[in-house]
Every structure is written in C-alpha cells, then in structure tokens.
Coordinates of C-alpha atoms in Angstrom, one line a residue:
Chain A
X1 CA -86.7 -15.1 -2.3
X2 CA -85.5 -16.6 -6.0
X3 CA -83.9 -20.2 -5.6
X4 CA -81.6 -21.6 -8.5
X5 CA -81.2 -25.1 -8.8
X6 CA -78.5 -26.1 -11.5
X7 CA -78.4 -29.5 -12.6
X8 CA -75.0 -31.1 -13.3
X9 CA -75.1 -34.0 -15.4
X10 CA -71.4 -34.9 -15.3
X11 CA -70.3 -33.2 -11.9
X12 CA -69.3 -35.3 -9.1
X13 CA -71.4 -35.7 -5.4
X14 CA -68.0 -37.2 -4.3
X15 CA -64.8 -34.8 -2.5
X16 CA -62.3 -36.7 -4.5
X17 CA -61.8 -34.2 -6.7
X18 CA -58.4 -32.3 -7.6
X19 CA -58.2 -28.2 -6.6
X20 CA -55.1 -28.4 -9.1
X21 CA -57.4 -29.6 -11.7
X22 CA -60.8 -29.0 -10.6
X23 CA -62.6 -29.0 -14.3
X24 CA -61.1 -32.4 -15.3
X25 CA -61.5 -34.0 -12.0
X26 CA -65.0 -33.2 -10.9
X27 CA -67.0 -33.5 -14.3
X28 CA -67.0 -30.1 -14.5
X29 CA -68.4 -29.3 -10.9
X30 CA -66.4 -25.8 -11.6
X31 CA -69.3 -24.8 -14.1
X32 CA -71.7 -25.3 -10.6
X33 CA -69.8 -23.6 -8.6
X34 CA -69.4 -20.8 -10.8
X35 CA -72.8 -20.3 -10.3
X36 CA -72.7 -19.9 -6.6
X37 CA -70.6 -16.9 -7.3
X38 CA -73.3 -15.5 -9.9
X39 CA -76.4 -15.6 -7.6
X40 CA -75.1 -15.0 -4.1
X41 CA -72.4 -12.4 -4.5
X42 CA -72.5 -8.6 -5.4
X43 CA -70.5 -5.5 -4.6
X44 CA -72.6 -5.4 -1.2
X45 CA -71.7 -9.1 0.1
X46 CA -74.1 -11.5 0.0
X47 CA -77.6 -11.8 -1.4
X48 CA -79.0 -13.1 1.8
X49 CA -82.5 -13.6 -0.3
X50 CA -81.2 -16.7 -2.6
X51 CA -80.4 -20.3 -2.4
X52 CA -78.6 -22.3 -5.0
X53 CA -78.9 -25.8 -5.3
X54 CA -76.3 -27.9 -7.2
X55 CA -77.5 -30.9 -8.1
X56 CA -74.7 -33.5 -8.7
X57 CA -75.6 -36.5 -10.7
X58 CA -72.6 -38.5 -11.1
X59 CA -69.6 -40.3 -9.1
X60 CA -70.2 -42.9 -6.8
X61 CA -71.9 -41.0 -4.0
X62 CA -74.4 -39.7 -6.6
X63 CA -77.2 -38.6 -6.3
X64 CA -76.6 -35.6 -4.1
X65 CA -77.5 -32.1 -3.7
X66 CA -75.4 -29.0 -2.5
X67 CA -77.2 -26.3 -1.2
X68 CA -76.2 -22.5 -0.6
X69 CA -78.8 -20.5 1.4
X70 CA -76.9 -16.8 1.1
X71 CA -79.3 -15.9 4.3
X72 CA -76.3 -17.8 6.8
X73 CA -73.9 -18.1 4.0
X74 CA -70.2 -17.1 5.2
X75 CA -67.1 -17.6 3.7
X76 CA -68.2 -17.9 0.5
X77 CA -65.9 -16.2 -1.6
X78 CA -65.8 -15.3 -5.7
X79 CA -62.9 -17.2 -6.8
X80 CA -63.0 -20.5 -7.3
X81 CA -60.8 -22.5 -6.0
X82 CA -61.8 -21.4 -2.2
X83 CA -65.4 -22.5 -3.3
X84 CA -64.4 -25.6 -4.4
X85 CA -62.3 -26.2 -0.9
X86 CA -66.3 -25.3 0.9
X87 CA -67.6 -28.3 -1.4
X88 CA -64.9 -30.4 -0.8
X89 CA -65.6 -30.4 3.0
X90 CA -68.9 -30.3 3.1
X91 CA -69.0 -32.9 0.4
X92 CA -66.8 -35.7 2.1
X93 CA -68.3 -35.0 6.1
X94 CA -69.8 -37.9 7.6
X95 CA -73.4 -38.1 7.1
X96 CA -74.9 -38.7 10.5
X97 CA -76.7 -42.2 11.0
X98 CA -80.9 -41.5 10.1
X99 CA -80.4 -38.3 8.4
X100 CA -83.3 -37.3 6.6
X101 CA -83.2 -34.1 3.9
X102 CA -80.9 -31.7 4.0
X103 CA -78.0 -31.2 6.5
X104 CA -75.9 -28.4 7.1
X105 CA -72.2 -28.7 7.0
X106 CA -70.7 -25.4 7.3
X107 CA -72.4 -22.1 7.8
X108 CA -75.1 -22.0 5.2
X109 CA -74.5 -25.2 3.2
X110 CA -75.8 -28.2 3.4
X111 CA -76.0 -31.5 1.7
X112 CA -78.7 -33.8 0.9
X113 CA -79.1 -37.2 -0.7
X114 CA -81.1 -37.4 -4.3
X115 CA -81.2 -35.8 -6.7
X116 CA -84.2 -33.4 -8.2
X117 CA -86.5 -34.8 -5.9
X118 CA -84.5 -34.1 -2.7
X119 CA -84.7 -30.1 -4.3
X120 CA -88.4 -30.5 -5.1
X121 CA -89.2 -32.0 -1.5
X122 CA -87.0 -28.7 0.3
X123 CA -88.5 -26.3 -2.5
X124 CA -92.0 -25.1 -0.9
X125 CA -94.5 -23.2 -2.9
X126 CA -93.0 -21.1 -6.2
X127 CA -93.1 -20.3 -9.7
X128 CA -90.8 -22.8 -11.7
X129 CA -88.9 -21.8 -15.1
X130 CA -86.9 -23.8 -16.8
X131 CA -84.0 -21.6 -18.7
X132 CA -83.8 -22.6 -21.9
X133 CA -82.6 -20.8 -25.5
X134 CA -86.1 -21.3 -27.5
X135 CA -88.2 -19.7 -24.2
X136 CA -89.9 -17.0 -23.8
X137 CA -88.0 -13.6 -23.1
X138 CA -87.6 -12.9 -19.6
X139 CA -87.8 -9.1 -20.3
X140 CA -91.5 -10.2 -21.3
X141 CA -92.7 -12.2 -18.4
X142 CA -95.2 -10.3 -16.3
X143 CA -93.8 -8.7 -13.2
X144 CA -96.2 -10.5 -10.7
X145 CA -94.8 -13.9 -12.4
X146 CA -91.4 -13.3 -11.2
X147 CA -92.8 -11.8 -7.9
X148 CA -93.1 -14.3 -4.6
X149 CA -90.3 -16.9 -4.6
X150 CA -89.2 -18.3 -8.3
X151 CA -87.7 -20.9 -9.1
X152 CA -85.1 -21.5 -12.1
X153 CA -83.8 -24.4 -13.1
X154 CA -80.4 -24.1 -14.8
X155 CA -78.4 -26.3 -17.0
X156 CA -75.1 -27.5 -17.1
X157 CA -72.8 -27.4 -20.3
X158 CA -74.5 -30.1 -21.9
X159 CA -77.4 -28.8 -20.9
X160 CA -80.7 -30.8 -19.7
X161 CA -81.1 -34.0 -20.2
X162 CA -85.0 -35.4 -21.8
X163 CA -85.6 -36.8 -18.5
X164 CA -84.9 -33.2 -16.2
X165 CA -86.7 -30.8 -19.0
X166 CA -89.8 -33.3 -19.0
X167 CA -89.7 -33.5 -14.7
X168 CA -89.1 -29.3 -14.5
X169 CA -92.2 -29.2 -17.5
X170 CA -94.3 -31.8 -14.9
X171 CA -93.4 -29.4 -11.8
X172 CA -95.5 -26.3 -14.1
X173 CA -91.9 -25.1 -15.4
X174 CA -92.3 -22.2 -17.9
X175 CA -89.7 -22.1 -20.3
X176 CA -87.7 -18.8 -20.5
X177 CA -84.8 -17.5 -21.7
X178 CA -82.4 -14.6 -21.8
X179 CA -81.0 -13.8 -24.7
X180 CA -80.6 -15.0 -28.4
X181 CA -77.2 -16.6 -27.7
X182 CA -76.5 -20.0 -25.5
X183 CA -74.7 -18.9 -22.6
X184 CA -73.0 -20.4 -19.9
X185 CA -74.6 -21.6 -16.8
X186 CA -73.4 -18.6 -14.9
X187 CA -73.8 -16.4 -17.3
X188 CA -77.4 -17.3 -17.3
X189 CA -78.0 -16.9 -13.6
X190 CA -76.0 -13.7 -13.7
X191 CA -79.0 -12.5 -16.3
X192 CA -81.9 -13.7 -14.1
X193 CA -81.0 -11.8 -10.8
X194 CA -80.5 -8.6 -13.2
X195 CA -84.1 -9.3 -14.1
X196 CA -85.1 -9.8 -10.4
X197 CA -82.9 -6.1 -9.7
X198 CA -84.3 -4.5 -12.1
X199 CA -88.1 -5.8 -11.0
X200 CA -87.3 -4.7 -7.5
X201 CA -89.5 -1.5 -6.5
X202 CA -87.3 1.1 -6.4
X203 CA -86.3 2.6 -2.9
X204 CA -86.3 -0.9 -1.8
X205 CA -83.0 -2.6 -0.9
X206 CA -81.4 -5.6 -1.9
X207 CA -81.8 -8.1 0.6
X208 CA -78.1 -8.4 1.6
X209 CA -77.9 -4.9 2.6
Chain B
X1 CA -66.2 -5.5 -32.4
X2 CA -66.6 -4.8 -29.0
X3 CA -63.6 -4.3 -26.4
X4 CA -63.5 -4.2 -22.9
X5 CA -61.3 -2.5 -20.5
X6 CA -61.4 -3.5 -17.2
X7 CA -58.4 -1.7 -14.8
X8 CA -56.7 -2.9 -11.7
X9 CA -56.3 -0.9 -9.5
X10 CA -54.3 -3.4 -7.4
X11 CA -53.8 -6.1 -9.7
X12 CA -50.3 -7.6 -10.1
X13 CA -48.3 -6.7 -13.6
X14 CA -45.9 -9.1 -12.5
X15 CA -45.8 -13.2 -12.7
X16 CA -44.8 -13.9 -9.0
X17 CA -48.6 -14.4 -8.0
X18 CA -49.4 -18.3 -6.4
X19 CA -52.3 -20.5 -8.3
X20 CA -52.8 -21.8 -5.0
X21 CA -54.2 -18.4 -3.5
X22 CA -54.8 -16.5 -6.8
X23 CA -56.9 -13.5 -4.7
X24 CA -54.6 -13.4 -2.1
X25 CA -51.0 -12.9 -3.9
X26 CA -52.4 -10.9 -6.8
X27 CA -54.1 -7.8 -5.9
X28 CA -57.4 -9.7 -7.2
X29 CA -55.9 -10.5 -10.8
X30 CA -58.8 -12.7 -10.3
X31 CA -61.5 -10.5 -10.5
X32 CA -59.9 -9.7 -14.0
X33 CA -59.7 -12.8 -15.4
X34 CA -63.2 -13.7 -14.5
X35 CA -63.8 -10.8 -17.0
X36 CA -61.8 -12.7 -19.8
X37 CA -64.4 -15.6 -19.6
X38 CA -67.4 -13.6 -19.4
X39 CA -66.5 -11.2 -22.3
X40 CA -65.1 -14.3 -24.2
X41 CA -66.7 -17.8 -24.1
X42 CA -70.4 -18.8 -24.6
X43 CA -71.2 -22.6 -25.0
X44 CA -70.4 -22.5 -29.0
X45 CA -66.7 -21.6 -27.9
X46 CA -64.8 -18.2 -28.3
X47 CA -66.3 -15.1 -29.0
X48 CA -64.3 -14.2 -32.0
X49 CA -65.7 -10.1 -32.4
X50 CA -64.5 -9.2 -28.5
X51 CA -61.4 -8.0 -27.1
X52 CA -60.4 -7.7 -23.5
X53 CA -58.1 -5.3 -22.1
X54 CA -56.7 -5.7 -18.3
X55 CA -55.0 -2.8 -17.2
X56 CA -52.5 -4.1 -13.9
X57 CA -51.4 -1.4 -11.7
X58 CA -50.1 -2.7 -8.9
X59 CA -46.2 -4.5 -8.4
X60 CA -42.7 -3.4 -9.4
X61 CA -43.3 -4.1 -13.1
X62 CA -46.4 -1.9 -13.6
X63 CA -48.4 -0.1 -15.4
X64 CA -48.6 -3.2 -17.7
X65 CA -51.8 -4.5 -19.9
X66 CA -52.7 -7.5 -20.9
X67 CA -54.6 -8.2 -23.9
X68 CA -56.7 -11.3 -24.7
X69 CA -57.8 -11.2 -28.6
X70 CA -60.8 -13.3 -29.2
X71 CA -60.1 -13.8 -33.0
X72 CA -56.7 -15.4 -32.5
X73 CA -57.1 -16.9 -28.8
X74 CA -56.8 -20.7 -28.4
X75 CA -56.2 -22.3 -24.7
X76 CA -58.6 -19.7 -23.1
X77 CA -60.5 -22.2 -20.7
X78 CA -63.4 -20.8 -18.4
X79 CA -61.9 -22.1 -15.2
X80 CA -59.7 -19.8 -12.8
X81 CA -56.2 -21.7 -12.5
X82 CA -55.7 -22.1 -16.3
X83 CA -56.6 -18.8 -16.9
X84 CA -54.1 -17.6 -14.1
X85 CA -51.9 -19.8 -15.7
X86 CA -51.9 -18.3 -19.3
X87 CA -51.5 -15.0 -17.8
X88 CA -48.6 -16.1 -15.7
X89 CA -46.6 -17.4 -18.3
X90 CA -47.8 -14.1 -20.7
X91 CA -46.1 -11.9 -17.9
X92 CA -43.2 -13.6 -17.1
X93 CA -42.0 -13.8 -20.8
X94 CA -39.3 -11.6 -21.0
X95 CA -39.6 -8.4 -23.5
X96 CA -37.7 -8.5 -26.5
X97 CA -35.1 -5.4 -26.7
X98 CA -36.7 -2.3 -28.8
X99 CA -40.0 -4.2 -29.2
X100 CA -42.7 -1.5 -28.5
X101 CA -46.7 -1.9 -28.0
X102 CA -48.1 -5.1 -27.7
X103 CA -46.3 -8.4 -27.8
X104 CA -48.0 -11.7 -28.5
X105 CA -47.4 -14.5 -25.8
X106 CA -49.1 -17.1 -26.3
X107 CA -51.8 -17.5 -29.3
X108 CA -54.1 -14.0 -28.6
X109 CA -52.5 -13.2 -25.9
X110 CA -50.1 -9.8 -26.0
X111 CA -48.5 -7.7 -23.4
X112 CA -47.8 -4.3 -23.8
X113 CA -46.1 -1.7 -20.8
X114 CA -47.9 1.3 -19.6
X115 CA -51.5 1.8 -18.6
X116 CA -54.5 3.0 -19.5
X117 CA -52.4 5.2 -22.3
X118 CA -50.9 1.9 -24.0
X119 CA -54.8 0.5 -24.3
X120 CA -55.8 4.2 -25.9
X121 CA -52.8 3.9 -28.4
X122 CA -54.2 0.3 -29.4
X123 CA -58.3 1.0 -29.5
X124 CA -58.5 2.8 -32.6
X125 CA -62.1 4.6 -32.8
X126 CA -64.9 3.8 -31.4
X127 CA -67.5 4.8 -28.7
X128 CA -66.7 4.7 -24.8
X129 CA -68.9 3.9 -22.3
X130 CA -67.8 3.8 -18.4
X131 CA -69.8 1.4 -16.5
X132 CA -70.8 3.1 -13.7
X133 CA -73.7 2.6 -11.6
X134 CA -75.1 5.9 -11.8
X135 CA -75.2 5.8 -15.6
X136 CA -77.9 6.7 -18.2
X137 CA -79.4 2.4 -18.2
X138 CA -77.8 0.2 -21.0
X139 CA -81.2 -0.8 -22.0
X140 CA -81.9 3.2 -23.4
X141 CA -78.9 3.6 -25.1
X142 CA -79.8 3.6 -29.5
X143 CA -78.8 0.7 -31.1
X144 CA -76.9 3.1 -33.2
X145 CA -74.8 4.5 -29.9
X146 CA -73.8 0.6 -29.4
X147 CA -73.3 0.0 -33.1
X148 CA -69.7 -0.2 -34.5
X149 CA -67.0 -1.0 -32.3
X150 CA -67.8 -0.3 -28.7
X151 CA -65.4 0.0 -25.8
X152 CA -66.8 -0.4 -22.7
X153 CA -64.2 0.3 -19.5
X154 CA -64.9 -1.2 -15.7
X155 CA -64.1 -0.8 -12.8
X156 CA -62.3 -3.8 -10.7
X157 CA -63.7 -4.6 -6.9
X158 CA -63.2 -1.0 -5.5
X159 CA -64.4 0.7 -9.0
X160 CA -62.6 3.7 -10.6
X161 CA -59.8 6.1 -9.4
X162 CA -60.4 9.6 -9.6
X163 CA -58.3 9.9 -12.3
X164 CA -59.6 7.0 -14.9
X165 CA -62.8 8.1 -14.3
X166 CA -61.3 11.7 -15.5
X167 CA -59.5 9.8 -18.0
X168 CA -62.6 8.0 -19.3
X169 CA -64.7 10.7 -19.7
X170 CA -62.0 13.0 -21.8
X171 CA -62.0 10.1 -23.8
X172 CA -66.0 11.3 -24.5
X173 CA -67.0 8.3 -22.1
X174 CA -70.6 8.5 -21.2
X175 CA -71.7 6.7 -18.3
X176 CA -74.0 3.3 -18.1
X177 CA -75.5 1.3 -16.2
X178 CA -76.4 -2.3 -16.4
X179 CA -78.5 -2.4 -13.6
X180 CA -80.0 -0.9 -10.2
X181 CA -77.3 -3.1 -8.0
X182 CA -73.3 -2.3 -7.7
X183 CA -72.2 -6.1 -9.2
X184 CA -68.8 -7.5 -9.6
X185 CA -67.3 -6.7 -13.2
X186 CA -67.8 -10.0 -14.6
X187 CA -71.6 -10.1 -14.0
X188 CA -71.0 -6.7 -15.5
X189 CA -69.4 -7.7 -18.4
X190 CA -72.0 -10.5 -19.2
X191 CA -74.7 -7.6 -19.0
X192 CA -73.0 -5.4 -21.6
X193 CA -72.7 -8.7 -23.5
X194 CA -76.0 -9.8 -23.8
X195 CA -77.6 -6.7 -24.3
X196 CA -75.1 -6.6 -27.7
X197 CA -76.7 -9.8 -28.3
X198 CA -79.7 -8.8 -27.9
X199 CA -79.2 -5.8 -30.4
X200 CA -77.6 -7.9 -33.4
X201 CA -80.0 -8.3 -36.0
X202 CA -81.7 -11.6 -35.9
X203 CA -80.6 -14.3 -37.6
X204 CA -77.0 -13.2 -37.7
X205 CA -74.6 -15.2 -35.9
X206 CA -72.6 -14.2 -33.2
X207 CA -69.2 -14.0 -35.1
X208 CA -67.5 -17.0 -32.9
X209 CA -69.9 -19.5 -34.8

C-alpha cells in the first residue's frame, strides 16, 4: 500500500472556503486536492491500495489532517469542484466530544486534529521519501525500497518549509525526485504511482481492479 | 516544441456548459482542460515550447478545436473554473465573417472549426505518437524519435474512435505507452512531459524559464 501525505502550508483546515473561488479562498487547498485525483483515480476507478493525507496548516481550525483511504473511498470524483464539496463537509462536521485520531466523515474520509504528527501517529511501519528536486532519481531507487508500504511526503507550491524537510529527514525520509524540472504537487504524485505501476510484477493487478 | 492533441469525443464545442457542474453539462470538457494544466504549467510558470490542441466533438457547433499556445498564453491558471472560464468565453466569441483557421480569443487562446483535420492543417511536421496503452513504452523510444517537434495525440475518458485511431496512424502515428495502467489523459500528459524533461540535455532550461 503507498500513502502520500502532502503538506499545505497556506491551505485552510476550515469549510469556509468559496466553490466559486476555491484557489483564492482556501490558500490554495485546490493544489491538495488536485492530488487526491492523481493518486486515487485511474481509468479502472479507484486505487483501493492508497491513502492521501492532506495536511492543512492554516485558518483557524488549523492544524488538521484530511485523509483519503481509496480502499472505502466513494464519490470521489476527478474534477474539482465536487472534491472540494467532499472537503467542505467533511471539514465543517461536528467533531464528536473525546475524539481521539482520525474520524471518518463520509465513506473513506476522515479528519483528524494536528498536523504531521496526527499523520506520523496513523502511519504504521514504512519507507519515507521526501520528494524533492535535488533527490535522488526515483527510476534509480532499488525495487525492494519502494516494495512494502512507502511513504512520500509531498509539497505544496511553496514547497516545504525548514521545519517539515528537517521532521520527514528525522522520520528516515530519503530524498527523491522525479525529474529535472519542479513540478506541481500533482504532477509529482502522478510520477510516483507510475513508478509504483511500472515496479508492479507483471500479471499482477492493480489493486482497484 | 511539443504539441498535444487530446480529442473529445463527447466534449462540448459550444459555450452553453455551467461552471457549477463542469463534468455534467460538458461532455467532460473537463477531462480536457485538466490536460491544458498538465501539458502547460510547472511551478516556474508557463511552459513556453508546448502546445495543446482540444478537439470538441460533441454539441450543435462541432467539430471545433481549441488551441491553447504556451508562448503567447497569459490568464491560464491551474484550477478547473478559471480554466472553464477562458474556454467559455473563447467559444462563445462570435467568428468574424470569412476568417478561416484559427482565431485568437483571448491572449494564446485560438479557435478554429472542424476536427481533427483543422489541427493537421495547423501542426506542420513533426513525429506522431498515439498514446495508447498497448504501445512500444515511452521510456524505449530514441531520444532522436522524441527530438524536434513532437505531437503526441490522446484519447479523452473512453479513449479513441475507430476512426482517429485510423486517422492517427495514417498520419505515421506509432503507438506508446506511458505505463502498465490505463490512466486519465492528464496523468498521461504529465508522463509524456517529464519523460521530454528528462531527455533535454542537462543544463538547458526548460524554455518557460
């Protein structure tokens, strides 16, 4: 199972954002949930062997964590303004009184409070990598590296701040990267779970088959 | 310069589609303009060596393309509504009398009628390549082969017709593949990108620098 967790420095772990103006209302929450789309949909449906985690860093309600486990995701559809109607909802539900961790709001999200560590405490065992421009190659890293359960850590469009890089670095984070250009953050996740295909022994299906 | 084509089979060429349910009253224009910001925008801006081609077949005022240059574009955001925005206001401009090809809307922006014939009339040469799942792999193709000025045509959520494939591959098409998985164009567009990347000799920048 690969997890992504993207960080978003700016985006907001409130529902008072706009659907008319989702990029200038919710500090750019739209990168995040752009992101969703990259890891958990192909032609097939749904990868049901990935969770995202969007990590939401700013707004009142901050810090809070979204998470998308694709193996009881439904409705979770490629265009964006749909997705951002799921985070809206699940984002601005009641949290019940002595809620600990993460709790499910609709079919396969749920929503945490804190921030990194809320991710690292629901993580389990797992290779980290920490995507980054001046990493290693990813076509490089040895196939039993990205075997088991990864874990990437994924920037926003500022990137990571000193604070995250040095945390993922703590957690055993190898830094890797995908190409010679920055990308954006869906365009990097979109990279990764070609890797992962591509890794896949042949004959065996994708997980949301 | 690289160009993409990427047809509709049942995307609206007409402007009477809703921002509030983009998917739904489009034929899935939005699958197509998730294309635009993969084959566009990377975090230093706009990909100034790429154009995209959508090919809309669907509505009363089809076959009509829609061309998104990245040398001239301004406005081109990487969120869905003002995307769906430009490319409403680029189709409901009203033709001038006699004009013939394609017209510029909005700053890189042109619409021109026909199909898949009007985007042959404007490519000029260049390789093809049909993206296609059973496909000799991207990664085996010579740099030579993806040298020059490569056009790469996709498929939209249910693939090619009969007939474009045909169309394609009398073009002198040959078929790749990105990857062992069927993926939705933009992820396949942002494979095809970075594997062009990947190929430009190092320490030339990408041209939108």
């Amino acid at each position: 199972m690969a997890r992504f967790v993207v960080i978003g420095q700016t985006a907001t772990a409130s529902a008072d954002f706009s659907l008319e103006d989702l990029a200038g209302s919710s500090g750019r929450l739209d990168v995040l949930l752009r992101c969703v789309r990259a890891a958990l949909l192909y032609s097939h449906g749904v990868r049901r062997d990935v969770t995202v985690y969007l990590v939401l860093l700013a707004g009142p309600d901050a810090p809070r964590v979204l998470r998308f486990d694709g193996a009881s995701a439904k409705y979770v559809r490629p265009d964006e303004r749909p997705l951002a109607t799921l985070a809206k909802k699940a984002l601005g539900a009641e949290r019940p009184v002595g809620a600990r961790g993460f709790v499910e709001r609709r079919h396969g999200i749920a929503v945490a409070d804190g921030g990194l560590d809320a991710v690292v405490a629901d993580l389990g065992p797992g290779r980290a990598f920490l995507l980054d421009e001046s990493g290693d190659d990813i076509r490089g890293i040895a196939d039993a590296d990205l075997a088991g359960d990864p874990v990437f850590f994924i920037g926003d469009h500022l990137g990571f701040s000193a604070t995250t890089r040095e945390r993922v670095l703590a957690l055993g984070g190898r830094s890797i990267a995908v190409g010679p250009e920055s990308l954006h953050s869906d365009d990097v996740v979109t990279l990764v779970t070609n890797e992962l295909d591509r890794r896949r022994p042949r004959g065996a299906p994708a997980a949301g088959l």
